[in-house]
Amino acid sequence: MATMLEVAKLAGVSKATVSRVLTGNGYVGQETKDRVWQAIEECGYRPNLLARNLATKRTQTLGLVVTNTLYHGVYFSELLFHAARMTENQGRQLILADGKHSAEEERAAIQYLLDMRCDGIIIYPRFLSVDEIDELIQQHEQPVLVLNRRLRRNLSHCVYCDQARTSQNAVEKLIQQGHRDIAFITGSLDSPTGIERLSGYKAALAEHNIPLQDALIVDGKWTPATGSAGVDTLLDRGVSFSALVASNDDMAIGAMKQLQSRGLRVPEQVSVVGFDDIALAPYMMPSLSSVKIPVTEMIQEIIHRLIFMLDGGEFKPQPSFLGELIARDSLGAGPQG
Amino acid sequence: MATMLEVAKLAGVSKATVSRVLTGNGYVGQETKDRVWQAIEECGYRPNLLARNLATKRTQTLGLVVTNTLYHGVYFSELLFHAARMTENQGRQLILADGKHSAEEERAAIQYLLDMRCDGIIIYPRFLSVDEIDELIQQHEQPVLVLNRRLRRNLSHCVYCDQARTSQNAVEKLIQQGHRDIAFITGSLDSPTGIERLSGYKAALAEHNIPLQDALIVDGKWTPATGSAGVDTLLDRGVSFSALVASNDDMAIGAMKQLQSRGLRVPEQVSVVGFDDIALAPYMMPSLSSVKIPVTEMIQEIIHRLIFMLDGGEFKPQPSFLGELIARDSLGAGPQG
DNA sequence: TTGTACGCGTTATCAT
DNA sequence: ATGATAACGCGTACAA
C-alpha cells in the first residue's frame, strides 16, 4: 500500500507537508495543497490508522462489551443499534467485544479493548462483580462506564435502571387492576437483575398487605423453556392465580404458551406480564404485556457521559432510570374475567 | 501506561528480550524469563496492540460491514452471534462497522475497516452494486468476502443463497399442497434479494402451468406495515387466494394480522409464508410458516474461506446455498379448508 | 542466550 | 510556508 512518503515524493514535498494537508493542522500554500491532493489520488493513498493512532495516542473508538447470552433477541439489537448510531454521530467508531459466558472471558474482552487503546469503554456486565468493576475503573486511565449495574464507589460511571422499583410498580399496577393472586417466575438468581425483580414483586405485595405465598414463586433461568416449566410447576402445585409475572419476556412467552396448552386462556383467565420489550414488538400477539426498560435513553445517557469525560469533564451522579409497564389487551380484564 | 522499555529496565534486560518473552519467538534463558514476567506483573504492563500491529503488519481482526436496516431483529443477531463466535475460535477479533443506509456510507464503513488494517473483511452489502464490489475486491490486497451476493468476476469471494430457486421450491411446495391461487408480496425491488424471490415465485407458477395473475402481486418494502398494506390492496382488488407468500417474515407477520383483522382466518382460510426465520422463533404463534435461510452455515463457510485465504490458500468457487421451507400448522390444510 | 539498531507509518516540535 | 527529525511502542534481523 502507498504510504505518506510516496505521496510526498510524488508531490515533490516532505512527509510533514502531506501530514499537514491531511490533518488540517498548520499552514500550507494553496498550490502545494493541490499538488498533494493530486498525488494522493494518483497513488490511491490511504492513511494507516494504526500508525496515526499510535502517534496521536487517540483512536476515536469506543469499546462495548456484551455477554454472549444477550446476543439473541431484540434487546441486544436495540442496544447495539443505538450505541453504534450515537457513537458515529460523535465521529467515532464503536468496537464490539464478546464477553462470552464467564467472568474470565468478560475480563478478557475488556482487556482486549483496553489493549486496543479504545478511548473509552462501556461494559454491560453479566459475571463481573460490582467490586471488581469498581476496582477496574480506578486502575485504568481510559474511562470505563457501566450499564445496568449500580456501582458502589464510582457512581458517576454507571447508568442503570432501578429494577426493583420498576418491578414493584408493575406489580402494583396489577394489584390495582384487582389481582391478588399473582404468580412470579424469577430470572437466574445469580444475576442482580434477577434478584431485584423478585424483590420488587415482594415489596409490592407487602405494600398492599397481601401475604406472600411461596407456592406462587418458581425459579426460572431467562429462557422460554424455563418459563414454560415454571407454569407446569405452578399448576402441579395446585395453586391458583389470575396474573403471572415472568422476569423477562422470553419466559413470559414460554409461560403463555404452556398456559394455553394446558387449557387456560390468556389473558382472559390469566394475565401475563414480562420484562424488556420483545413482547411489544410489532409481530407479537397482543395477549402479552411487558415492562419496557428504557434501553434507548440509557445508552444515550451513557454515551453522552462518556464523550463528556473524554473531553475532560467531571460528572455528578445521576438518578437511575425507571422501566414502565406497557399494558396491552391483557390487562383490561382483572381477575376471573 | 507502562511500556516495554520500563519492563526491560526493571528486569535489567533489553527491550528485545522482553519482546521475545512475550511473543515466544527466539530463545531466552529460563531465569531471565522469570525475571521478565515478574517485572511485567510488577508494573502492570500491557502490550500496545496499535504498536504491535503496526510492526507486524497484521491485526488479527476481521471486519464485518452490515447495513443499519438489518440491525433490528433476529436475523442480525444470529449473524453477528455466529460471526463473533467463529472469529474468536480462530483467535481473532471481529470488528463491526455500520453500513448505515446509503451506498456512500457503506463505502465509508468498508474503507474504515481497510484503514484499520483488518486482516480480512466480510461485507453484507445492501446498496453497493455487484460491479463495484468486484472492483473493490481487486483493488485491495486484503481479502474482501461477500455475503448474500453472487459476484461476477470473483466467484470464490462470495457466499450466497440461491434466493430464486429457494423461493421457487417453497412456492412449489404450496402448489403440491393443492394451492393454485397464491398471492405474493414483494420486497423492495431495488434489492437483488427482492427481485430474486419474486422471480422464483413466477418460475414456480410457470413450471406448473398456472397462469400468472398480476392482480395477485403487490409491492412491499420489507416492513410489517407494507405487509399489512399489501393485504389491503389485495382484498380491495377483490381477488381471492388460499395462500400468501411474503418476501420476508416481517411482512408476513403484518399481512397475517391484517388478514385476521379483516375477518379471514389464518391458516384455515389463508396459509401465510414468510422468509428468513423470525416466524420460527420460539415465541411466535405457529400460524405462520417460513423459509429458513441457512445463515449459520453461510457465515461458517465464509469465515472458513476467509481464514483459509489469510493463510495463503486459493479457493475454488463453491455451490450456492439453498433455503428450506419449514412448514408449521399453517401448511396442513390446503385450499378452502 | 542476549543486546543493538532499524523499520513500521504517522504526528508534532523544532528550525528555517 | 516548508523541511528535518524526533517521538509513538513494538518486532526482528543481525551481531556479539
XYZ file of C-alpha atoms (C1' of nucleotides) in Angstrom:
706
model
C 0.000 0.000 0.000
C 1.090 3.521 -0.737
C 2.440 5.386 2.264
C 2.775 9.024 3.052
C 6.365 9.034 1.914
C 5.431 8.009 -1.605
C 2.804 10.714 -1.747
C 5.403 13.214 -0.610
C 7.871 12.207 -3.282
C 5.217 12.245 -5.959
C 4.168 15.752 -4.974
C 7.741 16.890 -4.518
C 7.293 17.839 -0.866
C 8.135 16.372 2.534
C 6.140 13.955 4.654
C 5.402 16.779 7.058
C 3.599 18.790 4.436
C 1.474 15.861 3.400
C 0.537 15.321 7.003
C -0.427 18.962 7.339
C -2.664 18.752 4.302
C -4.338 15.652 5.655
C -4.910 16.749 9.218
C -5.510 20.429 8.532
C -3.035 21.415 11.203
C -0.565 24.109 10.192
C -0.317 26.369 7.190
C 0.262 25.134 3.687
C 0.100 27.031 0.404
C -2.874 26.518 -1.826
C -0.758 25.460 -4.766
C 1.159 22.763 -2.923
C -2.056 21.669 -1.274
C -3.457 20.955 -4.717
C -0.348 19.074 -5.762
C -0.554 16.928 -2.660
C -4.195 16.062 -3.168
C -3.470 15.143 -6.723
C -0.635 12.864 -5.675
C -2.914 11.261 -3.114
C -5.498 10.486 -5.760
C -2.842 9.289 -8.117
C -1.429 6.553 -5.961
C -4.655 5.763 -4.112
C -3.135 6.663 -0.792
C -4.999 5.810 2.392
C -3.824 6.749 5.886
C -2.768 3.905 8.153
C -4.925 4.317 11.217
C -2.661 2.126 13.305
C 0.230 4.489 12.755
C -1.893 7.570 13.194
C -3.423 6.338 16.417
C -0.062 5.281 17.748
C 1.309 8.747 17.116
C -1.675 10.698 18.431
C -2.447 8.349 21.291
C -6.111 8.540 20.464
C -8.122 6.060 18.457
C -11.519 7.741 18.181
C -13.133 4.456 19.118
C -15.451 3.394 21.909
C -15.470 -0.204 23.036
C -18.549 -2.143 24.062
C -18.544 -5.438 25.936
C -21.700 -7.514 25.971
C -22.236 -11.081 27.038
C -22.914 -13.711 24.517
C -26.158 -14.705 26.160
C -27.605 -11.339 25.243
C -26.760 -11.685 21.561
C -30.046 -13.358 20.842
C -33.122 -11.313 20.545
C -34.388 -7.831 20.097
C -32.978 -6.298 23.238
C -29.420 -6.673 22.028
C -30.231 -5.382 18.562
C -31.706 -2.246 20.019
C -28.773 -1.718 22.303
C -26.246 -2.161 19.540
C -28.193 -0.140 17.040
C -28.393 2.924 19.218
C -24.888 2.569 20.541
C -23.480 2.452 17.013
C -25.600 5.323 15.805
C -24.713 7.607 18.667
C -21.043 6.775 18.589
C -20.792 7.562 14.921
C -22.730 10.762 15.361
C -19.863 11.805 17.571
C -17.409 10.987 14.817
C -16.137 7.856 16.484
C -16.360 4.161 15.864
C -17.916 1.515 18.045
C -15.953 -1.657 18.610
C -17.805 -4.649 19.956
C -16.136 -7.340 22.019
C -17.794 -10.546 23.048
C -17.999 -11.120 26.791
C -18.996 -14.727 26.117
C -20.182 -16.675 29.109
C -17.818 -16.465 32.044
C -16.154 -13.903 34.253
C -12.771 -14.744 32.790
C -13.921 -14.184 29.237
C -15.633 -10.986 30.247
C -12.339 -9.757 31.663
C -10.512 -10.795 28.510
C -12.930 -8.834 26.341
C -12.410 -5.704 28.406
C -8.673 -6.194 28.373
C -8.685 -6.521 24.618
C -10.441 -3.203 24.186
C -8.022 -1.579 26.585
C -5.051 -3.039 24.749
C -6.526 -1.736 21.511
C -6.412 1.646 23.171
C -10.080 2.452 22.797
C -10.639 5.974 24.066
C -13.377 4.756 26.340
C -15.210 1.584 27.218
C -18.765 0.628 28.039
C -19.478 -2.685 29.682
C -22.763 -4.438 30.130
C -21.580 -6.866 32.774
C -23.033 -10.259 33.431
C -20.461 -12.123 35.510
C -18.172 -9.490 36.962
C -18.938 -8.324 40.475
C -19.562 -4.698 41.303
C -16.430 -4.640 43.415
C -14.232 -5.925 40.655
C -15.671 -3.384 38.254
C -15.163 -0.579 40.709
C -11.536 -1.572 41.008
C -11.123 -1.875 37.262
C -12.372 1.644 36.766
C -9.784 3.083 39.076
C -6.922 1.070 37.636
C -7.241 2.353 34.101
C -6.894 5.843 32.793
C -9.396 5.271 29.996
C -12.913 5.947 31.257
C -14.853 2.722 31.795
C -18.605 3.159 32.069
C -21.054 0.523 33.186
C -24.552 -0.219 32.033
C -27.136 -1.921 34.209
C -25.221 -2.033 37.475
C -25.286 0.230 40.465
C -21.659 0.703 41.411
C -20.548 1.443 44.920
C -17.581 3.739 44.565
C -17.907 5.156 41.052
C -21.482 6.312 40.878
C -20.756 8.709 38.061
C -19.542 5.809 35.936
C -22.751 3.834 35.879
C -26.128 4.134 34.257
C -28.742 1.715 35.407
C -32.394 1.055 35.774
C -33.917 0.626 39.197
C -35.131 -2.881 38.553
C -36.609 -3.370 41.990
C -38.725 -0.235 41.896
C -39.695 -0.902 38.292
C -40.826 -4.393 39.158
C -42.678 -3.118 42.202
C -44.530 -0.512 40.145
C -45.579 -3.091 37.599
C -46.907 -5.497 40.203
C -48.746 -2.668 41.923
C -50.468 -1.893 38.661
C -51.698 -5.465 38.579
C -52.913 -5.162 42.128
C -54.788 -2.022 41.235
C -56.495 -3.980 38.474
C -57.854 -6.194 41.194
C -55.394 -9.077 41.024
C -54.402 -10.573 44.348
C -53.082 -13.994 43.436
C -50.066 -13.076 41.372
C -47.541 -15.743 40.441
C -43.914 -14.917 39.757
C -41.210 -16.638 37.724
C -37.736 -15.483 38.683
C -34.720 -14.976 36.443
C -31.366 -16.539 37.265
C -30.776 -15.550 40.850
C -27.055 -15.227 40.329
C -27.732 -12.016 38.445
C -28.552 -8.746 40.204
C -31.362 -8.090 37.752
C -32.977 -11.387 38.636
C -32.725 -10.691 42.339
C -34.048 -7.164 42.115
C -37.055 -8.008 40.036
C -38.028 -10.611 42.583
C -37.601 -8.245 45.486
C -39.754 -5.661 43.739
C -42.511 -8.232 43.487
C -42.279 -8.963 47.183
C -42.233 -5.282 48.064
C -45.396 -4.619 46.091
C -47.256 -7.384 47.874
C -46.039 -6.181 51.247
C -47.027 -2.622 50.478
C -50.580 -3.761 49.840
C -50.733 -6.200 52.740
C -51.046 -9.199 50.516
C -49.459 -12.206 52.204
C -46.525 -13.655 50.314
C -47.209 -17.215 49.140
C -44.054 -19.154 48.458
C -46.039 -21.551 46.325
C -46.652 -18.752 43.839
C -42.947 -18.249 43.167
C -40.932 -20.509 40.870
C -37.356 -20.344 39.637
C -36.540 -19.680 36.014
C -33.353 -19.076 34.070
C -34.416 -16.466 31.491
C -35.215 -18.969 28.706
C -38.650 -19.726 27.209
C -38.263 -23.353 28.274
C -37.877 -22.410 31.934
C -40.909 -20.146 31.660
C -42.967 -22.986 30.382
C -41.572 -25.338 33.033
C -42.453 -22.740 35.639
C -46.088 -22.856 34.625
C -46.066 -26.625 34.920
C -44.667 -26.397 38.399
C -47.261 -23.846 39.434
C -50.177 -25.821 38.053
C -48.893 -29.062 39.533
C -48.721 -27.374 42.895
C -52.415 -26.740 42.543
C -52.178 -23.030 43.352
C -54.471 -20.656 41.521
C -53.529 -17.231 40.187
C -55.120 -14.626 37.967
C -51.872 -12.979 36.929
C -48.385 -14.206 36.189
C -45.278 -12.035 36.149
C -42.222 -13.500 34.447
C -38.860 -11.838 34.963
C -38.340 -11.405 31.251
C -40.232 -11.669 28.003
C -38.695 -14.928 26.872
C -40.054 -16.666 29.937
C -43.376 -14.830 29.656
C -43.760 -16.182 26.155
C -42.878 -19.708 27.186
C -45.267 -19.418 30.098
C -48.097 -18.115 27.976
C -47.803 -20.971 25.523
C -47.766 -23.517 28.303
C -50.778 -21.954 29.985
C -52.644 -22.188 26.728
C -51.651 -25.747 26.037
C -52.860 -26.688 29.485
C -56.234 -25.226 28.712
C -56.002 -21.804 30.301
C -56.884 -18.762 28.255
C -54.532 -15.817 28.135
C -55.333 -13.119 29.034
C -58.936 -13.898 29.908
C -58.103 -16.302 32.737
C -54.521 -15.339 33.430
C -52.841 -12.028 32.647
C -49.213 -12.492 31.700
C -46.565 -9.815 32.059
C -42.908 -9.925 31.000
C -39.923 -7.593 31.124
C -37.816 -5.882 28.441
C -39.825 -5.455 25.317
C -39.812 -8.333 22.946
C -43.460 -8.763 23.816
C -44.076 -5.289 22.460
C -42.518 -5.980 19.083
C -44.900 -5.433 16.189
C -45.036 -9.110 15.387
C -46.177 -10.291 18.785
C -49.745 -11.136 19.563
C -51.358 -8.562 21.845
C -52.053 -11.087 24.546
C -48.910 -10.242 26.494
C -47.961 -7.134 28.402
C -44.429 -6.140 29.131
C -42.396 -3.822 31.275
C -40.351 -1.704 28.936
C -36.836 -0.901 30.081
C -35.671 2.377 28.526
C -32.606 0.996 26.704
C -32.504 3.799 24.219
C -32.446 6.507 26.843
C -29.908 4.626 28.915
C -27.453 4.050 26.107
C -27.897 7.653 25.092
C -27.102 8.846 28.586
C -24.070 6.626 28.944
C -22.544 7.670 25.664
C -23.152 11.324 26.376
C -21.444 10.900 29.673
C -18.527 9.029 28.162
C -17.943 11.646 25.485
C -18.136 14.329 28.124
C -15.488 12.592 30.188
C -13.247 12.185 27.162
C -13.440 15.907 26.699
C -12.226 16.311 30.230
C -15.463 16.845 32.093
C -16.381 15.642 35.548
C -19.797 14.142 36.018
C -22.022 14.253 39.006
C -24.002 11.098 39.728
C -27.385 10.956 38.037
C -30.603 9.384 39.202
C -31.373 5.895 37.940
C -33.827 5.116 35.204
C -37.223 3.505 35.594
C -38.988 0.994 33.401
C -42.673 1.215 32.693
C -45.397 -1.363 32.291
C -46.926 -1.135 28.851
C -50.381 -2.608 29.128
C -51.883 -4.358 26.172
C -55.245 -6.094 25.900
C -54.035 -8.396 28.594
C -54.544 -6.017 31.465
C -58.062 -4.831 30.953
C -59.755 -7.819 32.485
C -58.933 -8.086 36.134
C -59.199 -11.425 37.903
C -61.746 -14.081 36.991
C -62.842 -12.223 33.853
C 0.856 3.314 30.895
C 3.914 1.145 31.357
C 5.766 0.367 28.152
C 8.119 -2.391 27.190
C 11.115 -0.229 27.948
C 10.143 0.158 31.580
C 9.690 -3.568 31.907
C 13.125 -4.064 30.383
C 14.791 -1.676 32.800
C 13.001 -3.230 35.741
C 14.163 -6.691 34.741
C 17.628 -5.496 33.845
C 17.410 -6.646 30.231
C 16.835 -5.106 26.819
C 13.553 -4.428 25.062
C 14.314 -7.210 22.636
C 14.402 -9.811 25.361
C 11.100 -8.676 26.755
C 9.627 -8.889 23.307
C 10.970 -12.398 22.908
C 9.406 -13.474 26.146
C 6.091 -12.015 25.133
C 5.875 -13.338 21.609
C 7.666 -16.635 22.232
C 9.922 -16.037 19.243
C 13.618 -16.690 19.841
C 15.486 -18.271 22.698
C 15.616 -16.825 26.172
C 17.007 -18.316 29.376
C 14.560 -19.612 31.951
C 15.945 -17.406 34.672
C 15.666 -14.171 32.742
C 12.289 -15.272 31.521
C 11.133 -15.404 35.124
C 12.605 -12.021 35.888
C 10.822 -10.520 32.915
C 7.452 -11.998 33.869
C 7.890 -10.688 37.346
C 8.678 -7.227 36.080
C 5.610 -7.390 33.864
C 3.395 -8.215 36.818
C 5.055 -5.593 38.916
C 4.308 -2.630 36.707
C 1.076 -3.967 35.275
C 2.428 -3.897 31.780
C 0.056 -4.456 28.875
C 1.158 -4.622 25.231
C 0.048 -1.792 22.991
C -1.768 -3.523 20.169
C -1.516 -0.486 17.936
C 2.259 -0.611 18.074
C 2.392 -4.357 17.765
C 0.072 -4.428 14.790
C 1.937 -1.623 13.117
C 5.170 -3.525 13.478
C 3.880 -6.917 12.412
C 1.523 -5.627 9.748
C -1.164 -7.957 10.975
C -4.029 -7.102 13.295
C -5.688 -10.468 13.881
C -9.028 -8.844 13.234
C -11.805 -9.499 10.762
C -14.106 -6.671 9.779
C -17.821 -7.023 9.159
C -19.995 -4.462 7.413
C -23.741 -4.705 7.791
C -26.432 -2.217 6.918
C -28.261 -0.432 9.591
C -31.603 -1.640 8.322
C -30.642 -5.182 9.288
C -29.801 -4.261 12.854
C -33.321 -4.889 14.010
C -34.493 -8.380 14.559
C -33.378 -11.898 14.984
C -31.671 -12.384 11.670
C -28.949 -9.895 12.510
C -28.434 -11.265 15.999
C -27.864 -14.720 14.605
C -25.475 -13.454 12.001
C -23.445 -11.485 14.482
C -23.509 -14.163 17.116
C -22.046 -16.819 14.864
C -19.636 -14.474 13.177
C -18.218 -13.392 16.531
C -18.038 -16.913 17.861
C -16.265 -18.325 14.860
C -13.843 -15.446 14.551
C -12.768 -15.775 18.127
C -12.424 -19.515 17.800
C -9.761 -18.704 15.256
C -8.030 -16.473 17.756
C -9.083 -13.270 16.052
C -11.416 -10.432 16.835
C -14.474 -9.339 14.933
C -14.899 -5.643 14.261
C -18.307 -4.421 13.245
C -18.828 -1.354 11.099
C -22.169 0.171 10.386
C -23.084 0.360 6.699
C -25.954 2.672 7.612
C -28.403 3.401 4.840
C -26.719 4.536 1.663
C -24.099 3.412 -0.798
C -21.782 6.178 0.308
C -21.968 5.172 3.943
C -21.496 1.550 3.016
C -18.302 2.501 1.199
C -17.143 4.544 4.170
C -17.640 1.609 6.521
C -15.571 -0.659 4.302
C -12.917 1.985 3.939
C -12.699 2.379 7.697
C -12.060 -1.313 8.197
C -9.428 -1.256 5.479
C -7.752 1.774 7.025
C -7.783 -0.019 10.353
C -5.827 -2.717 8.570
C -8.203 -5.552 9.337
C -6.684 -8.748 8.010
C -9.833 -9.514 6.091
C -13.286 -8.106 5.537
C -16.757 -9.518 5.135
C -19.487 -7.376 3.703
C -23.186 -7.962 3.668
C -23.984 -5.394 1.021
C -27.253 -3.592 0.626
C -26.572 -0.643 -1.660
C -23.321 -1.424 -3.447
C -23.601 -2.949 -6.903
C -22.006 -6.239 -7.769
C -19.704 -4.482 -10.221
C -18.451 -2.030 -7.650
C -17.806 -4.829 -5.204
C -15.973 -6.877 -7.801
C -13.737 -3.902 -8.447
C -13.202 -3.287 -4.760
C -12.005 -6.825 -4.258
C -9.347 -6.499 -6.890
C -8.139 -3.112 -5.694
C -7.256 -4.203 -2.200
C -4.743 -6.743 -1.065
C -6.752 -7.681 1.999
C -9.271 -10.371 1.114
C -12.793 -8.981 0.911
C -15.534 -11.597 1.021
C -19.178 -11.005 0.276
C -22.260 -12.469 1.824
C -25.572 -12.754 0.001
C -24.474 -11.623 -3.444
C -23.477 -13.591 -6.488
C -20.428 -11.808 -7.843
C -19.473 -11.840 -11.472
C -15.695 -11.898 -11.528
C -14.737 -13.101 -8.039
C -16.854 -16.159 -7.522
C -14.528 -17.550 -4.889
C -15.087 -14.408 -2.812
C -18.819 -14.761 -2.346
C -21.136 -16.971 -0.365
C -24.776 -16.645 -1.154
C -28.103 -18.326 -1.105
C -29.903 -19.022 -4.349
C -32.912 -16.936 -3.465
C -34.729 -17.562 -6.727
C -34.512 -21.324 -6.510
C -35.302 -21.244 -2.801
C -38.387 -19.171 -3.433
C -39.392 -21.414 -6.313
C -39.097 -24.527 -4.166
C -41.229 -23.010 -1.438
C -43.975 -21.973 -3.814
C -43.912 -25.403 -5.412
C -44.486 -26.938 -2.034
C -47.598 -24.818 -1.708
C -48.739 -25.915 -5.135
C -48.245 -29.510 -4.144
C -50.491 -28.868 -1.161
C -53.198 -28.017 -3.650
C -52.934 -24.234 -3.638
C -53.391 -22.569 -7.001
C -54.291 -19.004 -6.141
C -51.163 -17.846 -4.426
C -50.654 -14.167 -3.672
C -47.214 -12.626 -3.400
C -45.901 -9.559 -1.594
C -42.553 -8.421 -2.940
C -39.642 -6.936 -1.040
C -38.001 -3.707 -2.153
C -37.284 -4.280 -5.806
C -34.092 -2.279 -5.676
C -32.521 -5.192 -3.841
C -31.369 -8.359 -5.602
C -32.954 -10.481 -2.899
C -36.308 -8.846 -3.510
C -36.061 -9.377 -7.251
C -34.968 -12.995 -6.999
C -37.667 -14.055 -4.588
C -40.254 -12.644 -6.936
C -38.770 -14.385 -9.957
C -38.746 -17.676 -8.072
C -42.459 -17.269 -7.440
C -43.085 -16.679 -11.125
C -40.932 -19.628 -12.110
C -42.842 -21.993 -9.864
C -46.163 -20.965 -11.360
C -44.808 -21.306 -14.884
C -43.384 -24.719 -14.119
C -46.816 -25.910 -13.091
C -48.698 -24.163 -15.880
C -50.527 -21.875 -13.529
C -51.210 -18.588 -15.285
C -49.587 -15.589 -13.650
C -52.141 -13.122 -12.296
C -50.736 -9.640 -11.907
C -53.537 -8.850 -9.513
C -52.092 -11.364 -7.056
C -48.793 -9.498 -6.782
C -48.320 -6.412 -4.640
C -45.274 -4.345 -3.782
C -43.863 -4.258 -0.289
C -40.765 -2.748 1.289
C -39.779 -5.372 3.899
C -41.636 -3.766 6.835
C -44.667 -5.156 8.685
C -46.644 -2.058 7.685
C -46.133 -2.722 3.975
C -47.148 -6.343 4.507
C -50.372 -5.253 6.078
C -50.937 -2.638 3.364
C -50.333 -5.344 0.773
C -53.194 -7.386 2.169
C -55.468 -4.372 1.994
C -54.572 -3.840 -1.632
C -55.203 -7.473 -2.472
C -58.559 -7.596 -0.739
C -59.645 -4.288 -2.234
C -58.824 -5.651 -5.658
C -61.345 -8.371 -4.958
C -59.019 -11.221 -5.891
C -59.204 -14.423 -3.898
C -56.294 -16.557 -2.770
C -55.754 -19.512 -0.488
C -52.082 -18.837 0.179
C -49.971 -15.744 0.596
C -46.206 -15.613 0.249
C -44.484 -12.541 1.665
C -40.870 -11.869 0.761
C -39.821 -11.769 4.386
C -41.154 -12.570 7.819
C -41.794 -9.009 8.881
C -44.212 -8.547 6.015
C -45.713 -11.988 6.596
C -46.488 -11.009 10.156
C -48.001 -7.690 9.140
C -50.010 -9.481 6.478
C -51.276 -12.133 8.840
C -52.510 -9.586 11.330
C -54.265 -7.623 8.651
C -55.903 -10.740 7.236
C -57.199 -11.559 10.667
C -58.477 -8.089 11.363
C -60.358 -8.186 8.083
C -62.087 -11.350 9.161
C -60.013 -14.010 7.450
C -58.670 -16.889 9.492
C -55.009 -17.817 9.297
C -54.138 -20.503 8.403
C -57.547 -22.068 7.905
C -58.612 -19.762 5.089
C -55.256 -18.397 4.002
C -51.854 -20.016 4.506
C -49.154 -17.428 5.092
C -45.473 -17.989 4.382
C -42.548 -15.692 5.049
C -38.786 -15.750 4.544
C -35.815 -15.741 6.940
C -36.807 -17.178 10.242
C -38.298 -14.786 12.673
C -41.526 -16.674 12.210
C -39.789 -19.765 13.505
C -38.619 -18.138 16.710
C -39.875 -19.911 19.822
C -42.134 -17.048 20.753
C -44.078 -16.890 17.540
C -47.522 -18.359 17.167
C -47.480 -21.478 14.995
C -49.837 -19.989 12.444
C -47.033 -18.852 10.160
C -44.619 -20.843 8.066
C -41.279 -19.532 6.952
C -38.487 -20.244 4.551
C -35.363 -20.634 6.596
C -32.205 -19.207 5.066
C -29.158 -21.073 6.409
C -27.362 -18.076 7.921
C -25.336 -20.154 10.292
C -23.930 -22.390 7.597
C -23.270 -19.435 5.340
C -21.377 -17.401 7.886
C -19.456 -20.506 8.817
C -18.484 -21.114 5.224
C -17.459 -17.527 4.601
C -15.261 -17.327 7.660
C -13.617 -20.631 6.900
C -12.861 -19.390 3.458
C -11.527 -16.093 4.707
C -9.210 -17.732 7.203
C -8.026 -20.084 4.515
C -7.168 -17.176 2.232
C -5.335 -15.389 5.020
C -3.207 -18.468 5.367
C -2.356 -18.189 1.712
C -4.814 -20.616 0.194
C -6.634 -20.324 -3.093
C -10.296 -21.212 -3.155
C -12.308 -22.747 -5.881
C -15.846 -21.450 -6.273
C -18.413 -23.298 -4.218
C -22.034 -24.027 -4.982
C -24.602 -21.680 -3.538
C -26.738 -22.415 -0.522
C -30.428 -23.175 -0.509
C -33.114 -22.138 1.931
C -35.827 -24.506 3.003
C -39.482 -24.065 3.769
C -40.235 -25.040 7.332
C -43.875 -25.956 7.455
C -45.837 -25.343 10.597
C -49.510 -25.941 11.266
C -50.217 -23.475 8.540
C -49.481 -25.800 5.664
C -51.504 -28.844 6.501
C -54.785 -27.508 5.245
C -54.668 -26.930 1.518
C -57.102 -24.503 -0.088
C -60.629 -23.910 1.155
C -60.043 -25.890 4.339
C 21.363 -16.646 25.070
C 21.272 -11.592 24.815
C 21.823 -6.692 23.069
C 21.968 -3.084 19.142
C 19.749 -0.829 15.792
C 16.469 -0.193 12.400
C 11.736 -0.219 10.462
C 6.520 0.054 10.754
C 3.580 4.922 9.040
C 2.078 8.728 11.416
C 2.117 13.202 14.136
C 4.404 17.015 16.184
C 8.286 20.102 17.516
C 11.530 22.427 16.104
C 14.184 25.265 12.860
C 14.480 27.778 8.541
C 5.020 28.123 4.257
C 8.029 24.176 4.381
C 11.585 20.588 5.742
C 14.376 17.763 9.030
C 13.837 14.935 12.796
C 12.387 13.005 16.964
C 8.836 10.555 19.096
C 4.851 6.675 19.424
C 5.652 1.252 21.256
C 6.735 -2.727 19.359
C 9.071 -6.725 16.298
C 13.159 -8.553 14.351
C 17.423 -9.099 11.521
C 21.983 -9.037 12.692
C 25.756 -9.054 15.502
C 28.036 -10.436 19.618
